[in-house]
Structure formats: C-alpha cells, structure tokens
Tab-separated table of C-alpha atoms and ligand atoms in Angstrom:
chain	number	residue	atom	x	y	z
A	1	UNK	CA	-17.625	14.340	-31.143
A	2	UNK	CA	-21.252	15.364	-30.616
A	3	UNK	CA	-22.522	18.163	-32.472
A	4	UNK	CA	-23.004	21.277	-30.081
A	5	UNK	CA	-26.826	22.182	-29.620
A	6	UNK	CA	-28.005	25.559	-28.991
A	7	UNK	CA	-30.018	25.596	-26.025
A	8	UNK	CA	-31.864	28.099	-24.265
A	9	UNK	CA	-32.456	27.801	-20.293
A	10	UNK	CA	-35.391	29.938	-18.854
A	11	UNK	CA	-34.940	30.534	-15.217
A	12	UNK	CA	-31.435	30.719	-13.392
A	13	UNK	CA	-32.921	29.311	-9.951
A	14	UNK	CA	-31.483	25.668	-8.875
A	15	UNK	CA	-32.534	23.605	-11.777
A	16	UNK	CA	-32.128	26.393	-14.445
A	17	UNK	CA	-28.591	27.482	-13.394
A	18	UNK	CA	-27.455	23.823	-12.984
A	19	UNK	CA	-28.830	22.783	-16.217
A	20	UNK	CA	-27.371	25.801	-17.975
A	21	UNK	CA	-23.798	25.286	-16.705
A	22	UNK	CA	-23.974	21.309	-17.098
A	23	UNK	CA	-25.109	21.627	-20.891
A	24	UNK	CA	-22.261	24.169	-21.382
A	25	UNK	CA	-19.924	21.309	-19.743
A	26	UNK	CA	-21.297	18.863	-21.993
A	27	UNK	CA	-20.118	21.037	-25.068
A	28	UNK	CA	-23.422	22.837	-26.146
A	29	UNK	CA	-23.968	26.399	-26.672
A	30	UNK	CA	-26.167	27.780	-23.732
A	31	UNK	CA	-28.063	30.992	-23.185
A	32	UNK	CA	-29.707	31.289	-19.910
A	33	UNK	CA	-32.510	33.914	-19.428
A	34	UNK	CA	-33.671	35.406	-16.248
A	35	UNK	CA	-36.410	38.345	-15.869
A	36	UNK	CA	-34.531	39.311	-12.615
A	37	UNK	CA	-31.881	41.889	-13.747
A	38	UNK	CA	-29.917	41.846	-10.406
A	39	UNK	CA	-29.424	38.017	-10.830
A	40	UNK	CA	-28.461	38.332	-14.329
A	41	UNK	CA	-26.041	41.164	-13.637
A	42	UNK	CA	-24.371	39.067	-10.726
A	43	UNK	CA	-24.229	36.163	-12.883
A	44	UNK	CA	-22.691	38.245	-15.746
A	45	UNK	CA	-20.103	39.726	-13.304
A	46	UNK	CA	-18.720	36.445	-11.756
A	47	UNK	CA	-21.216	36.182	-8.765
A	48	UNK	CA	-22.803	32.798	-7.777
A	49	UNK	CA	-26.047	33.361	-6.490
A	50	UNK	CA	-26.682	29.845	-4.816
A	51	UNK	CA	-24.901	27.678	-2.650
A	52	UNK	CA	-24.001	24.762	-4.651
A	53	UNK	CA	-20.949	22.186	-4.807
A	54	UNK	CA	-18.774	22.662	-8.185
A	55	UNK	CA	-21.138	25.399	-9.261
A	56	UNK	CA	-18.542	28.381	-8.854
A	57	UNK	CA	-16.017	26.184	-10.810
A	58	UNK	CA	-18.432	25.245	-13.610
A	59	UNK	CA	-19.355	28.878	-13.887
A	60	UNK	CA	-15.798	30.342	-13.984
A	61	UNK	CA	-14.936	27.453	-16.453
A	62	UNK	CA	-18.086	28.285	-18.990
A	63	UNK	CA	-19.338	31.997	-18.233
A	64	UNK	CA	-19.136	34.055	-21.594
A	65	UNK	CA	-17.964	30.987	-23.773
A	66	UNK	CA	-20.316	27.975	-23.423
A	67	UNK	CA	-22.986	29.936	-21.101
A	68	UNK	CA	-24.056	33.289	-21.255
A	69	UNK	CA	-26.734	34.968	-19.547
A	70	UNK	CA	-29.457	37.580	-20.290
A	71	UNK	CA	-32.918	39.056	-19.598
A	72	UNK	CA	-33.624	38.927	-23.282
A	73	UNK	CA	-36.063	36.074	-23.761
A	74	UNK	CA	-37.060	36.982	-27.467
A	75	UNK	CA	-33.553	36.854	-28.905
A	76	UNK	CA	-32.583	33.937	-26.771
A	77	UNK	CA	-35.409	31.745	-27.920
A	78	UNK	CA	-34.752	32.723	-31.611
A	79	UNK	CA	-31.226	31.680	-31.738
A	80	UNK	CA	-31.829	28.191	-29.841
A	81	UNK	CA	-33.063	25.021	-30.815
A	82	UNK	CA	-34.094	23.707	-27.468
A	83	UNK	CA	-35.785	25.938	-24.897
A	84	UNK	CA	-35.894	24.522	-21.297
A	85	UNK	CA	-38.235	26.079	-19.010
A	86	UNK	CA	-36.882	25.822	-15.470
A	87	UNK	CA	-39.216	28.642	-13.729
A	88	UNK	CA	-40.650	27.938	-10.355
A	89	UNK	CA	-43.751	26.138	-9.778
A	90	UNK	CA	-44.587	26.994	-6.181
A	91	UNK	CA	-47.425	25.733	-4.365
A	92	UNK	CA	-50.848	27.425	-4.654
A	93	UNK	CA	-53.611	27.359	-1.781
A	94	UNK	CA	-55.240	24.177	-2.998
A	95	UNK	CA	-51.893	22.309	-2.834
A	96	UNK	CA	-51.773	22.293	-6.765
A	97	UNK	CA	-48.519	23.662	-8.427
A	98	UNK	CA	-48.802	27.320	-9.458
A	99	UNK	CA	-48.160	27.296	-13.198
A	100	UNK	CA	-48.721	31.104	-13.712
A	101	UNK	CA	-44.593	31.414	-14.492
A	102	UNK	CA	-44.899	28.757	-16.873
A	103	UNK	CA	-47.799	30.053	-18.570
A	104	UNK	CA	-46.124	33.372	-18.867
A	105	UNK	CA	-42.861	32.108	-20.011
A	106	UNK	CA	-44.674	30.221	-22.833
A	107	UNK	CA	-46.598	33.139	-23.985
A	108	UNK	CA	-43.295	34.969	-24.322
A	109	UNK	CA	-41.781	32.107	-26.357
A	110	UNK	CA	-44.923	32.089	-28.715
A	111	UNK	CA	-44.199	35.765	-29.226
A	112	UNK	CA	-40.777	34.965	-30.684
A	113	UNK	CA	-41.004	31.948	-32.177
A	114	UNK	CA	-40.142	31.929	-36.039
A	115	UNK	CA	-38.683	28.617	-36.566
A	116	UNK	CA	-39.056	25.202	-35.215
A	117	UNK	CA	-38.013	24.838	-31.694
A	118	UNK	CA	-38.486	21.850	-29.115
A	119	UNK	CA	-39.815	23.299	-25.712
A	120	UNK	CA	-38.916	21.287	-22.859
A	121	UNK	CA	-40.549	21.294	-19.508
A	122	UNK	CA	-37.701	20.884	-16.809
A	123	UNK	CA	-39.584	22.627	-14.070
A	124	UNK	CA	-41.521	19.966	-11.686
A	125	UNK	CA	-45.175	20.324	-13.255
A	126	UNK	CA	-48.326	18.277	-12.840
A	127	UNK	CA	-49.181	15.795	-15.730
A	128	UNK	CA	-50.716	17.478	-18.635
A	129	UNK	CA	-48.890	20.492	-18.548
A	130	UNK	CA	-47.173	19.539	-21.875
A	131	UNK	CA	-50.688	19.790	-23.426
A	132	UNK	CA	-51.525	22.966	-21.922
A	133	UNK	CA	-48.142	24.396	-23.396
A	134	UNK	CA	-49.247	23.302	-26.606
A	135	UNK	CA	-52.779	25.079	-26.347
A	136	UNK	CA	-51.254	28.255	-25.141
A	137	UNK	CA	-48.897	28.156	-28.146
A	138	UNK	CA	-52.015	27.413	-30.393
A	139	UNK	CA	-53.833	30.054	-28.351
A	140	UNK	CA	-51.076	32.704	-30.087
A	141	UNK	CA	-51.843	31.033	-33.482
A	142	UNK	CA	-48.277	29.082	-33.673
A	143	UNK	CA	-48.671	26.396	-36.355
A	144	UNK	CA	-48.114	23.110	-34.408
A	145	UNK	CA	-45.435	22.222	-37.049
A	146	UNK	CA	-43.256	24.995	-35.638
A	147	UNK	CA	-42.481	23.450	-32.214
A	148	UNK	CA	-42.727	20.119	-30.004
A	149	UNK	CA	-43.407	20.042	-26.255
A	150	UNK	CA	-41.105	17.594	-24.199
A	151	UNK	CA	-41.177	16.410	-20.599
A	152	UNK	CA	-37.774	16.104	-19.092
A	153	UNK	CA	-37.772	16.239	-15.528
A	154	UNK	CA	-35.007	16.965	-13.642
A	155	UNK	CA	-33.820	14.513	-10.514
A	156	UNK	CA	-30.964	16.451	-8.805
A	157	UNK	CA	-30.549	17.195	-5.116
A	158	UNK	CA	-29.184	20.483	-3.313
A	159	UNK	CA	-25.917	20.158	-2.377
A	160	UNK	CA	-25.181	17.411	-5.196
A	161	UNK	CA	-26.860	18.805	-8.084
A	162	UNK	CA	-23.889	19.073	-10.688
A	163	UNK	CA	-22.755	15.835	-9.999
A	164	UNK	CA	-26.299	14.325	-10.190
A	165	UNK	CA	-26.897	16.183	-13.289
A	166	UNK	CA	-23.711	14.907	-15.088
A	167	UNK	CA	-23.671	11.367	-13.602
A	168	UNK	CA	-27.534	10.735	-13.358
A	169	UNK	CA	-29.273	7.403	-12.487
A	170	UNK	CA	-31.511	7.924	-15.407
A	171	UNK	CA	-32.637	10.671	-17.922
A	172	UNK	CA	-36.135	10.531	-18.540
A	173	UNK	CA	-37.536	12.226	-21.797
A	174	UNK	CA	-41.356	12.441	-22.551
A	175	UNK	CA	-41.552	13.302	-26.240
A	176	UNK	CA	-44.643	12.996	-28.592
A	177	UNK	CA	-42.419	13.426	-31.672
A	178	UNK	CA	-39.408	11.427	-33.450
A	179	UNK	CA	-37.961	14.822	-34.433
A	180	UNK	CA	-38.065	16.038	-30.801
A	181	UNK	CA	-36.859	12.667	-29.348
A	182	UNK	CA	-33.754	12.799	-31.469
A	183	UNK	CA	-32.793	16.232	-30.840
A	184	UNK	CA	-32.941	15.242	-26.892
A	185	UNK	CA	-30.977	12.092	-27.383
A	186	UNK	CA	-28.254	14.421	-29.297
A	187	UNK	CA	-28.149	17.209	-26.248
A	188	UNK	CA	-27.863	14.010	-23.813
A	189	UNK	CA	-25.137	12.025	-26.154
A	190	UNK	CA	-22.193	13.304	-24.410
A	191	UNK	CA	-23.347	11.282	-21.213
A	192	UNK	CA	-25.336	8.780	-22.993
A	193	UNK	CA	-22.587	7.815	-25.431
A	194	UNK	CA	-19.864	8.249	-22.726
A	195	UNK	CA	-17.556	10.619	-24.566
A	196	UNK	CA	-17.935	13.235	-21.755
A	197	UNK	CA	-16.444	10.572	-19.016
A	198	UNK	CA	-13.447	10.044	-21.018
A	199	UNK	CA	-12.517	13.808	-21.042
A	200	UNK	CA	-9.472	14.586	-18.398
A	201	UNK	CA	-11.550	17.674	-17.338
A	202	UNK	CA	-14.621	15.481	-16.627
A	203	UNK	CA	-16.003	15.711	-13.198
A	204	UNK	CA	-16.098	12.516	-11.493
A	205	UNK	CA	-19.230	10.448	-10.447
A	206	UNK	CA	-20.947	7.252	-10.574
A	207	UNK	CA	-21.169	7.031	-14.475
A	208	UNK	CA	-18.233	6.252	-16.799
A	209	UNK	CA	-17.573	5.503	-20.688
A	210	UNK	CA	-18.456	1.881	-19.674
A	211	UNK	CA	-21.391	2.717	-17.933
A	212	UNK	CA	-22.779	5.940	-19.169
A	213	UNK	CA	-26.087	7.459	-18.395
A	214	UNK	CA	-29.297	5.942	-19.337
A	215	UNK	CA	-31.878	7.532	-21.396
A	216	UNK	CA	-35.518	6.337	-20.841
A	217	UNK	CA	-37.949	7.665	-23.805
A	218	UNK	CA	-41.624	7.579	-22.731
A	219	UNK	CA	-44.759	9.675	-23.483
A	220	UNK	CA	-44.810	13.072	-21.952
A	221	UNK	CA	-47.726	12.218	-19.481
A	222	UNK	CA	-45.564	9.529	-18.245
A	223	UNK	CA	-42.548	11.609	-17.820
A	224	UNK	CA	-44.406	14.047	-15.897
A	225	UNK	CA	-45.778	11.535	-13.342
A	226	UNK	CA	-42.380	9.773	-13.408
A	227	UNK	CA	-41.113	13.242	-11.545
A	228	UNK	CA	-44.068	13.396	-9.131
A	229	UNK	CA	-43.955	9.690	-8.277
A	230	UNK	CA	-40.269	9.679	-7.547
A	231	UNK	CA	-40.493	12.464	-5.034
A	232	UNK	CA	-43.596	11.105	-3.435
A	233	UNK	CA	-42.108	7.862	-2.922
A	234	UNK	CA	-38.938	8.974	-1.552
A	235	UNK	CA	-40.972	11.122	0.846
A	236	UNK	CA	-42.853	7.997	1.724
A	237	UNK	CA	-39.790	5.960	2.618
A	238	UNK	CA	-38.817	8.868	4.878
A	239	UNK	CA	-42.252	8.874	6.500
A	240	UNK	CA	-42.360	5.107	6.610
A	241	UNK	CA	-38.969	5.004	8.695
A	242	UNK	CA	-40.196	8.035	10.913
A	243	UNK	CA	-43.346	6.055	11.789
A	244	UNK	CA	-41.155	2.683	12.529
A	245	UNK	CA	-38.688	4.807	14.562
A	246	UNK	CA	-41.497	5.802	16.689
A	247	UNK	CA	-42.536	2.418	16.990
A	248	UNK	CA	-39.081	1.302	17.696
A	249	UNK	CA	-38.558	3.856	20.509
A	250	UNK	CA	-41.614	2.744	22.560
A	251	UNK	CA	-40.276	-0.904	22.720
A	252	UNK	CA	-36.635	0.265	23.247
A	253	UNK	CA	-35.442	-1.047	19.879
A	254	UNK	CA	-32.901	1.008	17.534
A	255	UNK	CA	-34.444	2.312	14.495
A	256	UNK	CA	-30.917	2.563	12.979
A	257	UNK	CA	-30.306	-1.125	13.241
A	258	UNK	CA	-33.871	-1.788	11.785
A	259	UNK	CA	-33.230	0.570	8.765
A	260	UNK	CA	-29.859	-1.420	8.287
A	261	UNK	CA	-31.831	-4.833	8.415
A	262	UNK	CA	-34.554	-3.534	6.135
A	263	UNK	CA	-31.975	-1.866	3.423
A	264	UNK	CA	-29.955	-4.820	3.128
A	265	UNK	CA	-32.949	-6.343	1.163
A	266	UNK	CA	-31.717	-5.305	-2.171
A	267	UNK	CA	-35.319	-4.770	-3.071
A	268	UNK	CA	-35.725	-1.959	-0.389
A	269	UNK	CA	-32.296	-0.433	-0.431
A	270	UNK	CA	-30.860	1.503	2.545
A	271	UNK	CA	-31.160	4.820	0.922
A	272	UNK	CA	-33.788	7.381	2.304
A	273	UNK	CA	-34.144	5.295	5.267
A	274	UNK	CA	-32.674	8.018	7.803
A	275	UNK	CA	-35.128	8.788	10.584
A	276	UNK	CA	-35.342	12.251	11.851
A	277	UNK	CA	-37.111	15.490	11.967
A	278	UNK	CA	-38.930	14.649	8.619
A	279	UNK	CA	-38.185	15.837	5.124
A	280	UNK	CA	-38.224	19.645	4.068
A	281	UNK	CA	-36.948	21.788	1.374
A	282	UNK	CA	-38.596	23.195	-1.748
A	283	UNK	CA	-39.513	19.887	-3.231
A	284	UNK	CA	-40.856	16.781	-1.067
A	285	UNK	CA	-43.471	18.962	0.688
A	286	UNK	CA	-44.704	20.884	-2.402
A	287	UNK	CA	-44.522	17.731	-5.057
A	288	UNK	CA	-46.355	15.351	-2.387
A	289	UNK	CA	-49.215	17.900	-2.210
A	290	UNK	CA	-49.279	18.651	-6.045
A	291	UNK	CA	-49.308	14.985	-6.606
A	292	UNK	CA	-52.194	14.278	-4.260
A	293	UNK	CA	-54.093	17.217	-6.038
A	294	UNK	CA	-53.241	15.580	-9.439
A	295	UNK	CA	-54.718	12.367	-8.238
A	296	UNK	CA	-58.019	14.301	-6.807
A	297	UNK	CA	-58.511	16.055	-10.148
A	298	UNK	CA	-58.814	12.446	-11.655
A	299	UNK	CA	-61.513	11.637	-8.910
A	300	UNK	CA	-58.679	9.292	-7.108
A	301	UNK	CA	-58.452	9.602	-3.639
A	302	UNK	CA	-54.645	8.988	-3.026
A	303	UNK	CA	-54.851	8.903	0.709
A	304	UNK	CA	-51.300	7.543	1.230
A	305	UNK	CA	-49.777	10.858	0.222
A	306	UNK	CA	-51.827	12.602	2.851
A	307	UNK	CA	-50.674	10.108	5.270
A	308	UNK	CA	-47.157	10.645	4.412
A	309	UNK	CA	-47.496	14.322	4.835
A	310	UNK	CA	-49.294	13.864	8.166
A	311	UNK	CA	-46.433	11.707	9.512
A	312	UNK	CA	-43.949	14.226	8.256
A	313	UNK	CA	-45.568	16.929	10.033
A	314	UNK	CA	-46.173	15.047	13.347
A	315	UNK	CA	-42.192	14.591	13.266
A	316	UNK	CA	-41.785	17.869	14.551
A	317	UNK	CA	-44.053	17.377	17.225
A	318	UNK	CA	-41.972	14.087	18.191
A	319	UNK	CA	-39.067	16.179	18.460
A	320	UNK	CA	-40.738	19.301	20.175
A	321	UNK	CA	-41.765	16.641	23.069
A	322	UNK	CA	-38.764	15.123	23.443
A	323	UNK	CA	-37.095	18.692	24.310
A	324	UNK	CA	-39.854	19.413	26.704
A	325	UNK	CA	-39.511	15.751	28.238
A	326	UNK	CA	-35.780	16.253	28.396
A	327	UNK	CA	-36.043	19.798	30.103
A	328	UNK	CA	-39.284	20.060	31.757
A	329	UNK	CA	-40.628	23.497	31.367
A	330	UNK	CA	-39.212	25.581	28.381
A	331	UNK	CA	-39.658	29.167	29.495
A	332	UNK	CA	-36.157	30.814	30.230
A	333	UNK	CA	-34.422	27.604	29.055
A	334	UNK	CA	-31.459	28.501	26.886
A	335	UNK	CA	-30.786	26.300	23.922
A	336	UNK	CA	-28.307	25.814	21.148
A	337	UNK	CA	-29.541	24.739	17.502
A	338	UNK	CA	-27.009	23.263	15.576
A	339	UNK	CA	-28.346	23.605	11.809
A	340	UNK	CA	-30.732	25.741	10.162
A	341	UNK	CA	-30.822	24.504	6.556
A	342	UNK	CA	-33.304	21.770	5.681
A	343	UNK	CA	-30.425	19.231	4.946
A	344	UNK	CA	-26.603	19.384	4.903
A	345	UNK	CA	-24.476	20.783	2.118
A	346	UNK	CA	-27.110	23.825	1.417
A	347	UNK	CA	-27.961	27.070	2.538
A	348	UNK	CA	-31.571	26.727	1.473
A	349	UNK	CA	-34.184	26.904	4.433
A	350	UNK	CA	-37.438	26.434	2.661
A	351	UNK	CA	-39.508	24.282	4.742
A	352	UNK	CA	-36.748	23.558	7.171
A	353	UNK	CA	-37.925	21.301	9.811
A	354	UNK	CA	-34.976	23.062	11.787
A	355	UNK	CA	-36.486	26.425	11.619
A	356	UNK	CA	-40.206	25.254	12.656
A	357	UNK	CA	-38.826	23.579	15.548
A	358	UNK	CA	-36.706	26.802	16.527
A	359	UNK	CA	-39.797	29.034	16.048
A	360	UNK	CA	-42.000	26.539	18.421
A	361	UNK	CA	-39.094	26.633	21.021
A	362	UNK	CA	-39.131	30.346	21.129
A	363	UNK	CA	-43.271	30.533	21.104
A	364	UNK	CA	-42.746	28.418	24.325
A	365	UNK	CA	-40.563	30.903	25.760
A	366	UNK	CA	-37.187	29.326	25.217
A	367	UNK	CA	-34.246	31.245	24.035
A	368	UNK	CA	-32.198	29.700	21.078
A	369	UNK	CA	-28.836	30.497	19.653
A	370	UNK	CA	-28.251	28.952	16.424
A	371	UNK	CA	-25.049	27.900	14.046
A	372	UNK	CA	-25.129	26.862	10.865
A	373	UNK	CA	-22.396	26.498	8.273
A	374	UNK	CA	-24.107	27.927	5.373
A	375	UNK	CA	-27.683	29.219	6.305
A	376	UNK	CA	-27.426	31.780	8.725
A	377	UNK	CA	-27.957	34.690	6.546
A	378	UNK	CA	-30.959	33.255	4.928
A	379	UNK	CA	-32.283	32.366	8.276
A	380	UNK	CA	-31.990	35.787	9.781
A	381	UNK	CA	-34.246	37.080	6.902
A	382	UNK	CA	-36.956	35.139	8.503
A	383	UNK	CA	-35.899	34.931	12.123
A	384	UNK	CA	-34.177	38.326	12.774
A	385	UNK	CA	-31.844	38.363	15.610
A	386	UNK	CA	-33.577	39.107	18.878
A	387	UNK	CA	-33.769	38.599	22.783
A	388	UNK	CA	-34.681	34.977	22.369
A	389	UNK	CA	-32.926	34.512	19.033
A	390	UNK	CA	-29.198	34.664	18.500
A	391	UNK	CA	-26.696	33.609	16.050
A	392	UNK	CA	-23.100	32.242	16.848
A	393	UNK	CA	-19.823	31.774	14.737
A	394	UNK	CA	-19.315	28.439	15.531
A	395	UNK	CA	-21.176	25.101	16.930
A	396	UNK	CA	-19.268	25.528	20.370
A	397	UNK	CA	-19.960	29.183	20.846
A	398	UNK	CA	-23.821	28.383	20.149
A	399	UNK	CA	-23.490	25.887	22.919
A	400	UNK	CA	-21.830	28.207	25.489
A	401	UNK	CA	-23.833	27.945	28.876
A	402	UNK	CA	-26.991	26.226	27.487
A	403	UNK	CA	-29.699	23.977	29.145
A	404	UNK	CA	-29.388	21.553	25.900
A	405	UNK	CA	-27.742	21.178	22.284
A	406	UNK	CA	-30.057	20.353	19.746
A	407	UNK	CA	-29.178	18.823	16.319
A	408	UNK	CA	-31.197	19.742	13.597
A	409	UNK	CA	-29.239	19.587	10.346
A	410	UNK	CA	-27.195	16.639	9.368
A	411	UNK	CA	-23.931	18.735	8.507
A	412	UNK	CA	-20.996	16.440	8.744
A	413	UNK	CA	-19.442	19.223	10.957
A	414	UNK	CA	-22.169	18.469	13.539
A	415	UNK	CA	-21.403	14.535	13.382
A	416	UNK	CA	-17.743	15.393	14.331
A	417	UNK	CA	-17.963	17.858	17.178
A	418	UNK	CA	-15.092	17.722	19.850
A	419	UNK	CA	-17.664	16.433	22.287
A	420	UNK	CA	-15.148	17.157	25.253
A	421	UNK	CA	-15.195	21.000	24.172
A	422	UNK	CA	-18.818	20.939	24.114
A	423	UNK	CA	-19.265	19.295	27.490
A	424	UNK	CA	-17.018	22.112	28.771
A	425	UNK	CA	-19.118	24.697	27.018
A	426	UNK	CA	-22.585	23.627	28.042
A	427	UNK	CA	-24.293	24.201	31.106
A	428	UNK	CA	-26.106	20.727	31.211
A	429	UNK	CA	-24.663	17.911	28.966
A	430	UNK	CA	-27.603	17.096	27.066
A	431	UNK	CA	-27.809	16.681	23.611
A	432	UNK	CA	-31.396	16.044	21.714
A	433	UNK	CA	-30.260	14.880	18.131
A	434	UNK	CA	-32.869	15.448	15.480
A	435	UNK	CA	-30.616	13.715	13.236
A	436	UNK	CA	-29.206	10.544	14.652
A	437	UNK	CA	-25.710	11.534	14.330
A	438	UNK	CA	-24.058	9.639	17.125
A	439	UNK	CA	-24.167	6.551	18.764
A	440	UNK	CA	-26.097	6.593	22.136
A	441	UNK	CA	-23.639	4.740	24.095
A	442	UNK	CA	-20.649	6.530	22.797
A	443	UNK	CA	-22.436	9.743	23.636
A	444	UNK	CA	-23.163	8.203	27.226
A	445	UNK	CA	-19.451	7.167	27.511
A	446	UNK	CA	-18.547	11.250	26.746
A	447	UNK	CA	-20.543	12.458	29.398
A	448	UNK	CA	-23.818	13.399	27.728
A	449	UNK	CA	-27.590	12.594	28.238
A	450	UNK	CA	-28.480	11.962	24.550
A	451	UNK	CA	-31.878	11.592	23.246
A	452	UNK	CA	-32.224	10.964	19.594
A	453	UNK	CA	-34.937	9.595	17.210
A	454	UNK	CA	-36.164	5.962	17.363
A	455	UNK	CA	-33.402	4.841	19.631
A	456	UNK	CA	-33.257	4.251	23.454
A	457	UNK	CA	-31.991	7.561	25.234
A	458	UNK	CA	-28.943	7.238	27.308
A	459	UNK	CA	-28.276	9.218	30.595
A	460	UNK	CA	-25.257	10.864	31.860
A	461	UNK	CA	-24.128	9.205	35.072
A	462	UNK	CA	-24.854	12.377	37.769
A	463	UNK	CA	-28.420	12.803	36.077
A	464	UNK	CA	-29.448	9.149	36.144
A	465	UNK	CA	-32.598	7.959	34.378
A	466	UNK	CA	-35.562	9.748	34.926
A	467	UNK	CA	-38.940	8.061	35.159
A	468	UNK	CA	-41.133	8.673	32.473
A	469	UNK	CA	-43.218	12.084	33.395
A	470	UNK	CA	-44.266	13.249	30.351
A	471	UNK	CA	-46.080	11.093	27.753
B	1	UGA	C1	-34.967	15.855	-3.823
B	1	UGA	C2	-35.072	14.733	-4.547
B	1	UGA	O1	-34.027	13.849	-3.710
B	1	UGA	C3	-34.442	14.938	-5.928
B	1	UGA	O2	-34.053	14.011	-6.671
B	1	UGA	C4	-35.274	15.870	-6.718
B	1	UGA	O3	-34.789	16.015	-8.070
B	1	UGA	C5	-35.381	17.226	-5.847
B	1	UGA	O4	-35.879	16.941	-4.686
B	1	UGA	C6	-36.312	18.058	-6.637
B	1	UGA	O5	-37.633	17.516	-6.983
B	1	UGA	O6	-36.031	19.139	-6.930
B	1	UGA	P1	-33.811	17.753	-2.373
B	1	UGA	O7	-34.999	18.248	-1.826
B	1	UGA	O8	-32.705	18.502	-2.766
B	1	UGA	O9	-33.936	16.674	-3.475
B	1	UGA	O10	-33.312	16.892	-0.939
B	1	UGA	P2	-33.324	15.507	-0.528
B	1	UGA	O11	-31.659	15.096	-0.509
B	1	UGA	O12	-33.936	14.421	-1.294
B	1	UGA	O13	-33.752	15.262	1.020
B	1	UGA	C7	-35.004	15.988	1.143
B	1	UGA	C8	-35.312	16.031	2.874
B	1	UGA	O14	-35.627	14.612	3.080
B	1	UGA	C9	-34.334	16.554	3.408
B	1	UGA	O15	-35.118	17.380	4.410
B	1	UGA	C10	-33.409	15.665	4.148
B	1	UGA	O16	-33.099	16.080	5.671
B	1	UGA	C11	-34.589	14.533	4.129
B	1	UGA	N1	-34.543	13.045	4.557
B	1	UGA	C12	-33.606	12.570	3.407
B	1	UGA	C13	-34.591	12.286	5.508
B	1	UGA	O17	-35.215	12.885	6.382
B	1	UGA	N2	-34.264	11.227	5.230
B	1	UGA	C14	-33.463	10.436	4.253
B	1	UGA	O18	-33.183	9.060	4.570
B	1	UGA	C15	-33.177	11.477	3.216
C-alpha cells in the first residue's frame, strides 16, 4: 500500500479540480484551494461547477474525506508536501501565455512556506517557467533548500478528463532534484505500480495492473516543451487533415477514406485525423500561439505553427461558404444549428468553431435556432436570445421549418438523429455537416441534400445537382 502524500492543488478549474479528486481517488490527502469564494462554497456544499463525466461521482466519494476545499492558501500550503499550481494561463495580446496568476500564487506560497515543499507546475506554461518560479521564491528570500520546482504537465481532455488522469498514456515529470523526483514518483505510485487498478472500486480504462501507467522523468525544460509540443502536434494533425479535406473535395475524393488509409499506417495512427470545422477549446488555439511565441523568443521562426493556425481559421470560412453555396443568399434564411460546444461531451464554448460560424451567419442576416445537449446556458451568455438567435429544447425542435440544418458539434446525439422525423420537421431537407457525422449516400437515400467536409456533396432527388455557381 502506497503511503498517502499530503497534496495541495491551487485552482479548481478543469485541471485543478480533476487533479484534486483523482489524487484523492489514488488515496492521497488533498486540499484544493481557490480564491473564488462562491466556487469554493459550491464545492463544499456538494455542487459540481463543471460538466465532466465521472466528476460528480468522484466528488461525492471524496468530498470532506480525501479532498477538502478552501480559500486559505497559506494554511493549505503549510500542511502539504507537494503544491500543484493549476491556475489559468490565458493568452495575452502577443500570443504569449499570461503568467500573472501563476506569479501571484507563487508569491503567496513564498509567504507561507516554512518547511520543504515540492512546487509543481500543472498549468500549461512556457519553457523556463520553472526557472521564473524559482527566482520569485528567491526574491522573497526563501532558502533554495526549502523547495524544488517540478514540471508535471497535464494531458487530459475535457469530457474524458477523469479517465485520462487515472489511465494516462504517460505521466511526465520534469524534476531537477532526486528528492523532488522521488516524491512525484510516490504520488503516482498507485497507478504506475498498478495497485489502483486492482481495487474493486477503480474506474476502468486503458491501464491495468499488468499494464500500469508509465512515468517519464525529464528535465523541467523538457517537460514544459513536451506539453506545448504535444498540443501543437495534435493541432497540426487536425489542420493537416483539414487541408487534405479541401483538396479531396476539389477532386471528388473522400477525406474519410483518405484518413482511414493514412491512419492504418501505424507510424501515423488514425487519431486526430477527423476533418471538420477546425479545432477550438481553451487549449489548442492558445497553446499553438504560445508555443510559436516561445520559439520567437529564442530567435526561431517556427512558421509551421502559424500555418497550422491559418488553416484552422480558414476552415470556418470554408464551412460558411458551403452554407452560402447551398442557400445562395443568407438574409432572412432560417437555420438550425446543432451544437454550440467546441466538441462533444462538454459544455465548454471557449473558442468554439460553432459559435464563430453562428455569429457570422447572423451578421449575414440569417436567423439561427440552436440546440446543444449541454452548452446552451453558457452560449446564452455570449449570444443572448434575440430575434435572430433562438434556442430550442431538442434537435428536432431547432429544425422546425428551417431552410437548412447545420451540424456544428460532434455530439453522439447528432449522429443518431431520427432522420425521418428531421425530414418532416424541416422546410427544405438540406443538411450541412461540419463534423462528417453521416455517410453521404445514406443521407441521399433518406431524402436529404447533404454537404459535408472533404467529401462529395449529395443531392436530394427533387433538387437535383446544381451547377457550381459560387466558387
Ligand atoms: C486537448 C488535448 O487533447 C489534451 O491532451 C490536453 O491535455 C488539453 O488539450 C489541454 O491542453 O488541456 P481538449 O482541448 O479537451 O484537449 O480537446 P480535444 O479532444 O483535444 O479536441 C480539441 C479540438 O480539436 C476540438 O475542437 C475537437 O473538435 C477538434 N478535433 C479533434 C478535430 O477537429 N479533429 C480531430 O480529429 C480531433
């Protein structure tokens, strides 16, 4: 049985909250700190502030036992051996990550520290942040023997964050000292040694006691770069397949077949080769820009990353032009938007391609009725209901009497619509799918004109195939 470690997690956002409950699930004693009093109150009283699978169950299991919530950073630091910093690092004006929250937290740690602590960067930060943390601590006169700084980036995805944390592809620990490395190893021991997976209450996932999680020890700088490079590479895969999709479409090829063909090469793999509206969310857009900025700071022009961003931005134009091509003029047209979240299984709308597309359609004079299984409340804050922007309680209700249905998020629910019912609801049976959720021929059989990404469009029999009128 692993010895429990006293852990303090600062920040109760996606990364902080997930890390806190997962460390408790591994058997550690965790205190999670946030300076947002109402959030801490919600968490203490049994609320779940974010939409994330398995999070309500784990919070229920560990709240008040393995994990407690507080606004008191000083006392939480004092009674912990490892302090994980998981605060936001938003994008600043230059593309660089804004590290002011990290610095503020480090200053508070410096004021509270009286015995040896391992300070762990969990937030996504640029290379050398570990060094800056060390300097801030020294500025406050903290003896270097009292702390070590470790980089332990997080690779969890929204929607599957808990399982990703407990069944990771890898754990990366960038530590400059043996002492800090050993503490980090003991924190992750339940999943690297495999004991967690033998428990009857363990969450199931890819790891097991025979194939436990792997921990990679590196320098702090390497760990910081691994995080940025991983996200940038995944974003690159998406932009690559989107660029291929546009080529495929112009020669009547099918990007789904192409992605399957490329992905069967085990050196490439099939993951993150889904063409669509481009990537969004709180990570890829910000991290690609921040990684580019990091390279620039070193006098290197990593232009490839700019191209990844450019293709991603252009993908929303590609989709908008498809809508225009299918409907001719947009003023006065009634559209259903299926999906608001940046991807399925989350209520997160940050940098959501769906919202960008909807905003543009509204600017062009169309009116939109949107439906999303989880993200409507959040979307209403940035796109309040109006004459041109309405919200429906179901996909079919959104589609009532519309000129076209647009699929903007890859929710499973949108891939399994009752197509006969959808056909009855709409004014014209036109589906423009930014997520390639259906097979074109099947949609044609169901009586739809169906336009998707990187695949030949199919036309409903009455409408016939139009001549290409808009480039
Ligand atoms: C991403 C990474 O996948 C995580 O490993 C990382 O920890 C996280 O960022 C982070 O840095 O915090 P996440 O933003 O939750 O996770 O979402 P993804 O599942 O990676 O999807 C990102 C975007 O790419 C979504 O808009 C999704 O629709 C899009 N996408 C993804 C595609 O367009 N095509 C694909 O094939 C895959």
